[in-house]
Coordinates of C-alpha atoms in Angstrom, one line a residue:
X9 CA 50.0 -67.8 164.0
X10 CA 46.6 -66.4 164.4
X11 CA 47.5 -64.2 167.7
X12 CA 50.3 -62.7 165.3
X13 CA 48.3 -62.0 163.2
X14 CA 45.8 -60.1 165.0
X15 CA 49.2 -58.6 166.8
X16 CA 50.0 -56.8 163.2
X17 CA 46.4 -55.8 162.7
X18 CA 46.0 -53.5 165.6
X19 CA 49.7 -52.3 165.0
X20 CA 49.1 -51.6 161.6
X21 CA 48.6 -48.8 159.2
X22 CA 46.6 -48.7 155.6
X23 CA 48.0 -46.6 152.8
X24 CA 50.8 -45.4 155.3
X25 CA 53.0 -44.1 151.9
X26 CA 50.9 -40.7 152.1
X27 CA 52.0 -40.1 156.0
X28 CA 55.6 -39.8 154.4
X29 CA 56.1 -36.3 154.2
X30 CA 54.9 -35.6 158.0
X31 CA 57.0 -38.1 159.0
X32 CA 60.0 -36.3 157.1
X33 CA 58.8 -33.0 159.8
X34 CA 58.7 -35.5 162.3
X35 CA 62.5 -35.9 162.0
X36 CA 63.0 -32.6 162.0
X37 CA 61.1 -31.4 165.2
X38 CA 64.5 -30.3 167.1
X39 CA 64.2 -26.9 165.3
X40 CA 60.1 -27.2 164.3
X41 CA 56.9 -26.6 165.7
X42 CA 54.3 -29.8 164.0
X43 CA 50.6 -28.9 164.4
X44 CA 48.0 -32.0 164.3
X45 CA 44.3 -31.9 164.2
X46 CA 42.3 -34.8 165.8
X47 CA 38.9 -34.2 165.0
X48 CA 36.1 -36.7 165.7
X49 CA 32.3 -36.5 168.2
X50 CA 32.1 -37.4 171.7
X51 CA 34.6 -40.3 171.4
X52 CA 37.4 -36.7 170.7
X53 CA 35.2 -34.7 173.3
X54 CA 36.1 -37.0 176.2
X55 CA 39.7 -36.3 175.4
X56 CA 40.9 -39.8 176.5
X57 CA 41.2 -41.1 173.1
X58 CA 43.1 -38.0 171.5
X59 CA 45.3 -37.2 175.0
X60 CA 46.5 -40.7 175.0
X61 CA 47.7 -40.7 170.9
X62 CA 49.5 -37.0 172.0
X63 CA 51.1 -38.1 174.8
X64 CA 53.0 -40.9 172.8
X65 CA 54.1 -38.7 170.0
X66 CA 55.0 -35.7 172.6
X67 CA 57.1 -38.1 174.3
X68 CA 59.1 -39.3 170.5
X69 CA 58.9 -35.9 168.5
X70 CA 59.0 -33.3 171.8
X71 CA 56.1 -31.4 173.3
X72 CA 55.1 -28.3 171.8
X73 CA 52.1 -27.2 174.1
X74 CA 48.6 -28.2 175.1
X75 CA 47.4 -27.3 171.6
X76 CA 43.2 -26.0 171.3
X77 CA 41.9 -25.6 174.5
X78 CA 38.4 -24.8 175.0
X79 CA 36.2 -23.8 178.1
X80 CA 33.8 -26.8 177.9
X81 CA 33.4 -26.7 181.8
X82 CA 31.9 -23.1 181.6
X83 CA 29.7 -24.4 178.5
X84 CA 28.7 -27.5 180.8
X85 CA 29.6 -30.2 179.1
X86 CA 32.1 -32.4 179.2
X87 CA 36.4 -32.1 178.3
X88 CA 39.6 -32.9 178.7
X89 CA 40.8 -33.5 182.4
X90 CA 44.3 -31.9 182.0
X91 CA 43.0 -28.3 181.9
X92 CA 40.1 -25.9 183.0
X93 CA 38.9 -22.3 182.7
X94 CA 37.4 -20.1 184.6
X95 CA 35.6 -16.4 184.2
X96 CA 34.0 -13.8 186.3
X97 CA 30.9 -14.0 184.4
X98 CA 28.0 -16.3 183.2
X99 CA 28.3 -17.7 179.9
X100 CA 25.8 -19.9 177.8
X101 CA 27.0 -22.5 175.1
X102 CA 26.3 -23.1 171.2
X103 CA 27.2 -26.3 169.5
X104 CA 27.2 -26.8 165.9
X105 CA 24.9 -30.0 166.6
X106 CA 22.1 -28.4 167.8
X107 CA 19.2 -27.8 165.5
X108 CA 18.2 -25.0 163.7
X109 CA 21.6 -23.2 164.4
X110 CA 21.9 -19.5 162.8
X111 CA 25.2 -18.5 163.4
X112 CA 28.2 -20.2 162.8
X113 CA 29.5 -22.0 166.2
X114 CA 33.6 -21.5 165.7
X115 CA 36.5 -23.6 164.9
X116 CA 35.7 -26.2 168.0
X117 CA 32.1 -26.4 166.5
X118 CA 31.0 -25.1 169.5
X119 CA 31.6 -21.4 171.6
X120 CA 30.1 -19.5 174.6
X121 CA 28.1 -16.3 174.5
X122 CA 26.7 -13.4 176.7
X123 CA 25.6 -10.7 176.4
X124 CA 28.7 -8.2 175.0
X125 CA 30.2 -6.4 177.5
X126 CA 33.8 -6.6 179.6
X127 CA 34.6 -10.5 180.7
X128 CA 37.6 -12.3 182.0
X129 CA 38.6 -15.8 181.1
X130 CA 41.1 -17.6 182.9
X131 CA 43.3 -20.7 181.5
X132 CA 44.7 -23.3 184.3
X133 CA 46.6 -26.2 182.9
X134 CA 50.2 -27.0 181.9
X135 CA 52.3 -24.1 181.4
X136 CA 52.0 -21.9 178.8
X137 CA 54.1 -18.9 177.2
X138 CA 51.4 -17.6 174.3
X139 CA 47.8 -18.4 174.2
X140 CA 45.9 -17.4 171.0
X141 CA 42.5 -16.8 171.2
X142 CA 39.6 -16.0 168.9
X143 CA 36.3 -14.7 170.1
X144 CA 33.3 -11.9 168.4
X145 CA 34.6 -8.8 170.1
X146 CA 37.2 -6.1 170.7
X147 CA 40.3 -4.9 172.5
X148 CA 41.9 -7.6 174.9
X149 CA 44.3 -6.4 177.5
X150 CA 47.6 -7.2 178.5
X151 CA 47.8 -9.3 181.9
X152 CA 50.3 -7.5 183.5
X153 CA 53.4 -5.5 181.9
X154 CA 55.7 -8.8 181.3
X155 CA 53.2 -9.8 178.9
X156 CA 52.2 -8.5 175.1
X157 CA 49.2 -8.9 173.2
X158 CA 48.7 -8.8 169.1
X159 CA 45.4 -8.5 167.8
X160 CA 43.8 -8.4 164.4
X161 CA 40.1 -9.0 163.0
X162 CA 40.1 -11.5 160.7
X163 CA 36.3 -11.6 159.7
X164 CA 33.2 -9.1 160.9
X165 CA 32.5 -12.5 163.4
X166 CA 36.0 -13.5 164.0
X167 CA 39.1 -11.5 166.4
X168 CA 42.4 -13.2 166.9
X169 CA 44.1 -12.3 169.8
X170 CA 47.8 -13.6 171.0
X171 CA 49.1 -13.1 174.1
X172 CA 53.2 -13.6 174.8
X173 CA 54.4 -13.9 177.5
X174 CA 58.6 -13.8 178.2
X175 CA 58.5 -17.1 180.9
X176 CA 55.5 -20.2 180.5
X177 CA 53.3 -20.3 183.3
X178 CA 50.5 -22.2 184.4
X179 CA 47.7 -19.6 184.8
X180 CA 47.1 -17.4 181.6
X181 CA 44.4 -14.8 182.4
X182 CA 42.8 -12.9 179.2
X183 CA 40.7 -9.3 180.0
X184 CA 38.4 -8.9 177.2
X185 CA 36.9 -5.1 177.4
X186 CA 34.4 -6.7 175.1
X187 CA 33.3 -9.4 174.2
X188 CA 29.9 -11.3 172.9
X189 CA 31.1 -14.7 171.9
X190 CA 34.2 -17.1 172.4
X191 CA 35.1 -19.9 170.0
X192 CA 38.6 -21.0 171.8
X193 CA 42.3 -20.7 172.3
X194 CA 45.7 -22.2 171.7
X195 CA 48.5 -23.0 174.0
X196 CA 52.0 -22.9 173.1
X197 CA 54.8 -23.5 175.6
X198 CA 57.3 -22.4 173.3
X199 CA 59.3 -25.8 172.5
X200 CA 59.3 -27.2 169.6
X201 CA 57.2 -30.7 168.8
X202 CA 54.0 -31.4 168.3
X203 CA 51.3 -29.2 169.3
X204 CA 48.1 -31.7 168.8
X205 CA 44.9 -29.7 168.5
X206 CA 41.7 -32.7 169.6
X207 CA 38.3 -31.0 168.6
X208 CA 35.5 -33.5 169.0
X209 CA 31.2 -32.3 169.3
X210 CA 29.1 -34.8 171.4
X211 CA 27.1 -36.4 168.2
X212 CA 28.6 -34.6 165.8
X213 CA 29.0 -36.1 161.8
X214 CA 31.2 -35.1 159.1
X215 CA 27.2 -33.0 157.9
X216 CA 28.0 -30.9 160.9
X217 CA 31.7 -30.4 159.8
X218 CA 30.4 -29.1 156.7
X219 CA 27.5 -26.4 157.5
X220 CA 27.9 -23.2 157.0
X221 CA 29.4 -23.5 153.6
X222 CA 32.4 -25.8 155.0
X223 CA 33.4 -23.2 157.5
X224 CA 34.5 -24.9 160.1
X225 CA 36.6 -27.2 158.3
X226 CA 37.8 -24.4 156.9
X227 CA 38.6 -22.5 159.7
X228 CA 40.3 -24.7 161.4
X229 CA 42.7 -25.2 158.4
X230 CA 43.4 -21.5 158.1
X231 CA 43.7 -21.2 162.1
X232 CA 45.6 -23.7 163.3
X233 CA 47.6 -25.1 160.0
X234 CA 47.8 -28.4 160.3
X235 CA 49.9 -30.8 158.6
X236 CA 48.3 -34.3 159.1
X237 CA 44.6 -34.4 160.2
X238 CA 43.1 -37.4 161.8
X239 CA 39.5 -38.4 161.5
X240 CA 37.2 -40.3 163.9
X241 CA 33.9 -39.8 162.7
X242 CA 31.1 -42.2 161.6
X243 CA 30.1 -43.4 164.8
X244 CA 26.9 -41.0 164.7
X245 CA 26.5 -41.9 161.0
X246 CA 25.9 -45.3 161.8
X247 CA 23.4 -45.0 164.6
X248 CA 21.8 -42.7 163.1
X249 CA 21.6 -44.7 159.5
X250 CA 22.9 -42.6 157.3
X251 CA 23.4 -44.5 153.9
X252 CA 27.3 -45.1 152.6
X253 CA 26.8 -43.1 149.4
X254 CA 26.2 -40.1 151.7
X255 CA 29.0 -40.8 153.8
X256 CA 31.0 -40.6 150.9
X257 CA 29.4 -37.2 149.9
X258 CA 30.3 -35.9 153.2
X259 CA 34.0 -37.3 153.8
X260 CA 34.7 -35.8 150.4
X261 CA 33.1 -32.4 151.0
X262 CA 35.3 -31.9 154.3
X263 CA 38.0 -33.4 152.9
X264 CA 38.0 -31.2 150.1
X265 CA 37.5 -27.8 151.7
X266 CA 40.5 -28.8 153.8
X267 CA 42.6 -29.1 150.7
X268 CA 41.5 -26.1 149.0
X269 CA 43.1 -24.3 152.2
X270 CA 46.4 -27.0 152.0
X271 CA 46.7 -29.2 149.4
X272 CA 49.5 -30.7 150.9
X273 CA 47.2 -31.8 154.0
X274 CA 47.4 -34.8 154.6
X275 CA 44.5 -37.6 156.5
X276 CA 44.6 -40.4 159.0
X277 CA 40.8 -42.2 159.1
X278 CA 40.3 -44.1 162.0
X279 CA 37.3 -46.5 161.3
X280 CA 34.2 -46.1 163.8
X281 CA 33.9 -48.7 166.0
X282 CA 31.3 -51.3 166.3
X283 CA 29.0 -50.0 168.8
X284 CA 26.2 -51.5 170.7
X285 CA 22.7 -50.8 170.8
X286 CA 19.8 -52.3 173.1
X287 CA 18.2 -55.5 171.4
X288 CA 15.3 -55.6 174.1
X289 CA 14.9 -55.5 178.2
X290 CA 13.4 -58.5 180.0
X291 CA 12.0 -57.6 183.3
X292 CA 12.4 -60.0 186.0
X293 CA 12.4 -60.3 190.1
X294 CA 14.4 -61.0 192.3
X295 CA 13.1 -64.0 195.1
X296 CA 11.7 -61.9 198.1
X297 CA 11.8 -58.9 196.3
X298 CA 9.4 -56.9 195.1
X299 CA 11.3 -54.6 192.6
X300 CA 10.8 -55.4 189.2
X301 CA 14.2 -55.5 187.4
X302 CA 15.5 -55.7 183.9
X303 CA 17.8 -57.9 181.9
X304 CA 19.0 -55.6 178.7
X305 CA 20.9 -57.5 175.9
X306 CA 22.6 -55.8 173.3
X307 CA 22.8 -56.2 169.6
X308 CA 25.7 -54.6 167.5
X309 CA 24.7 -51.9 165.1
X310 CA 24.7 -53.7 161.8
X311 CA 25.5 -50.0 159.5
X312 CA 28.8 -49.5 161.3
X313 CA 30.2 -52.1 159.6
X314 CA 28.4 -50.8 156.1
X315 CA 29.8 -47.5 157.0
X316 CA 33.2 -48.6 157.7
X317 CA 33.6 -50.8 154.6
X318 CA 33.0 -47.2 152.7
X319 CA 35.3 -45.4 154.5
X320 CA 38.1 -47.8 153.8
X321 CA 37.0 -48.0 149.8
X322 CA 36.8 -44.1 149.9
X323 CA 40.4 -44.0 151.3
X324 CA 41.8 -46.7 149.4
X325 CA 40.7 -44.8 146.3
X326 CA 42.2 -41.6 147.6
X327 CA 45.4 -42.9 149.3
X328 CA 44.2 -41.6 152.3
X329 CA 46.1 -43.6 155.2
X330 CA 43.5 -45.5 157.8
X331 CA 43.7 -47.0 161.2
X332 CA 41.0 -49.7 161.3
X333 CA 39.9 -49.5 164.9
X334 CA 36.7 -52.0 164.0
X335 CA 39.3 -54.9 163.0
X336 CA 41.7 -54.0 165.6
X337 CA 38.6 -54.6 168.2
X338 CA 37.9 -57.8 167.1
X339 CA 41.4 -58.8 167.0
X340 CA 42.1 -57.4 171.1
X341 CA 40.0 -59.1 173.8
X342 CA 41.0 -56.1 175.8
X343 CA 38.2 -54.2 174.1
X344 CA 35.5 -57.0 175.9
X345 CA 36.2 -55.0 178.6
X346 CA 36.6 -51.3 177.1
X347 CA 33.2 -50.4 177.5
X348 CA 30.9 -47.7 179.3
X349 CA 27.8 -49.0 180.5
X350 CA 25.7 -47.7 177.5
X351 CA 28.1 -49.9 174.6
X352 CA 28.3 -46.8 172.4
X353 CA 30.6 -45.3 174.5
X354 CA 34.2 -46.1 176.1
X355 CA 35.4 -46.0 179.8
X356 CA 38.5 -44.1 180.1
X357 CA 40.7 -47.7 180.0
X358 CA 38.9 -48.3 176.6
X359 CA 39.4 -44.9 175.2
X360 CA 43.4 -45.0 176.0
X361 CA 43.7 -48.3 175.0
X362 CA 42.3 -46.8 171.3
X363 CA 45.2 -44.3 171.9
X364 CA 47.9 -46.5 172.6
X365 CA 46.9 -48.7 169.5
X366 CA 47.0 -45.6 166.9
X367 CA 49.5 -44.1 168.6
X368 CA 51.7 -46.9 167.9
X369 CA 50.1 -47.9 165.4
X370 CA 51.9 -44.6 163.7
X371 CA 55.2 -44.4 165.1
X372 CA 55.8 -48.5 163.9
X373 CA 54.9 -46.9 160.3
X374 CA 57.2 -43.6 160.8
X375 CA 60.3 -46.3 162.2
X376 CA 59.9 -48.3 159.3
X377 CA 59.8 -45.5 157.0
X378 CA 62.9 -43.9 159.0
X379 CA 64.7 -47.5 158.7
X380 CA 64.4 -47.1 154.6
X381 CA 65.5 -42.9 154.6
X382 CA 68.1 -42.8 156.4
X383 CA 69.4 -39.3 156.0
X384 CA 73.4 -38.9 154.3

């Protein structure tokens, strides 16, 4: 009884009811393209956790394209494995977690800058038939002549530029004749499905979501449309002991720039997960050694679970649908061994394990809800 129990806990969906309507697009992605924005901090960034909840939907609803793509190997951090870029030029990186920022950092929370001038930026992945692209500049360039390019200025910081192409390849090469910064880019393979947009900042919080006036959140509404946006943030919050009433403050400030942009928007929480942080080191030696080394226990960090407890009360009251990856860790002894070697973080099993869970965690709720709306 009790391993059933914990079975339907990491299978199951909070305040599913509000995931109705994107399930009703779901059904219809034969003829539809379904955008989805993961957002989250490094746990996103890594792009474990995000590719392994797109690669289960792809597979049900179809696969629409790679979704935001951005050059964090040229920004020298870290990414996604299933893609790279590359440019015949330098560039140096912004993120919107940095202190003392004074300009606004792009959709992705973070972009690459040089000084303005002609640059060349090269996409390598899965294969593509438009990438759109928005970057501080002017005037990008058709690749060759089997290709088209739109482009329009959409603020005094902020260019859009989309470039067709009439068959999807693998290699999409953009020639900027100038260019200063670059926030990121879209790839569309043009099928229909779900094109799943993962944008996650190494320590960011829902505060960093929300400088600038909200612009990023925003932004990313107005740029890349989503219909359903899932959030996994907190885990910075709670190492960082930030108190649940400003948590609260926070969620609702995103959430609510988002819906001035959509109103029909809707949100998938996932709680933050426990997380470990050192308790104390014990130094110790080895017989016939003379290195001195160090026993380190670990302690769990006692306001993710006062943090979590706020986020499910703040969605409860909102009708916001959750995925309660806290419970669903205590309920999987796969997690004892999910872990990267600093317990905050995940190794890559860990992270798709998370992915698998929400991933059905979500299509058990759209199968039941198909099961009761059965079309005539």
């Amino acid at each position: 009884m009790g391993s059933c129990a914990a079975f339907a806990q990491r299978k199951h969906l909070y305040n599913d009811t509000s995931l109705y309507p994107v399930y009703a697009l779901m059904r219809q992605t034969g003829d539809t393209v379904i955008s989805i924005l993961h957002v989250g901090d490094s746990h996103v960034q890594a792009g474990f956790f995000p590719d392994a909840v797109k690669n289960r939907l792809q597979e049900k609803f179809g696969d629409a394209g790679p979704g935001w793509v951005f050059p964090y190997n040229l920004a020298g951090t870290n990414g996604p494995n299933g893609y790279r870029w590359s440019s015949n030029v330098r560039w140096n990186e912004e993120r919107m977690v940095q202190r003392n920022i004074s300009q606004w950092t792009g959709p992705g929370g973070i972009s690459i800058g040089r000084p303005e001038g002609p640059a060349q930026l090269n996409f390598t992945g899965q294969p593509v038939k438009k990438m759109t692209y928005w970057f501080e500049g002017k005037a990008m360039l058709p690749e060759d002549k089997s290709s088209s390019v739109f482009e329009d200025e959409l603020e005094k910081d902020l260019r859009v530029a989309e470039l067709n192409g009439d068959s999807a390849r693998n290699v999409a090469k953009a020639n900027f004749s100038f260019i200063g910064r670059f926030y990121g880019a879209v790839a569309e393979n043009g099928e229909p499905g779900i094109l799943y947009h993962a944008i996650g900042i190494n320590g960011a919080q829902f505060s960093h979501y929300n400088q600038f006036g909200g612009r990023t959140a925003v932004s990313q509404m107005e740029l890349l449309k989503p219909a359903l946006v899932i959030v996994s943030l907190g885990t910075n919050e709670a190492f960082g002991g930030v108190a649940a009433a400003q948590l609260r403050l926070e969620i609702e400030k995103m959430t609510g720039e988002m819906k001035k942009i959509n109103p029909e928007v809707r949100f998938l929480f996932t709680t933050p997960p426990s997380g470990m942080m050192k308790k104390r080191q014990v130094p110790y030696k080895k017989k016939g050694k003379k290195r001195t080394y160090y026993r380190v226990s670990y302690t769990k960090v006692p306001q993710a679970t006062t943090l979590r407890d706020a986020m499910i009360t703040l969605c409860n009251e909102n009708g916001w649908a959750y995925w309660d990856l806290f419970g669903a860790m205590k309920a999987d002894a796969r997690f004892a061994r999910a872990w990267s070697g600093d317990r905050v973080h995940f190794n890559a099993y860990g992270y798709g394990l998370q992915g698998q869970l929400l991933a059905e965690a979500v299509l058990a709720s759209y199968e039941q809800w198909n099961q009761t709306n059965v079309k005539p």
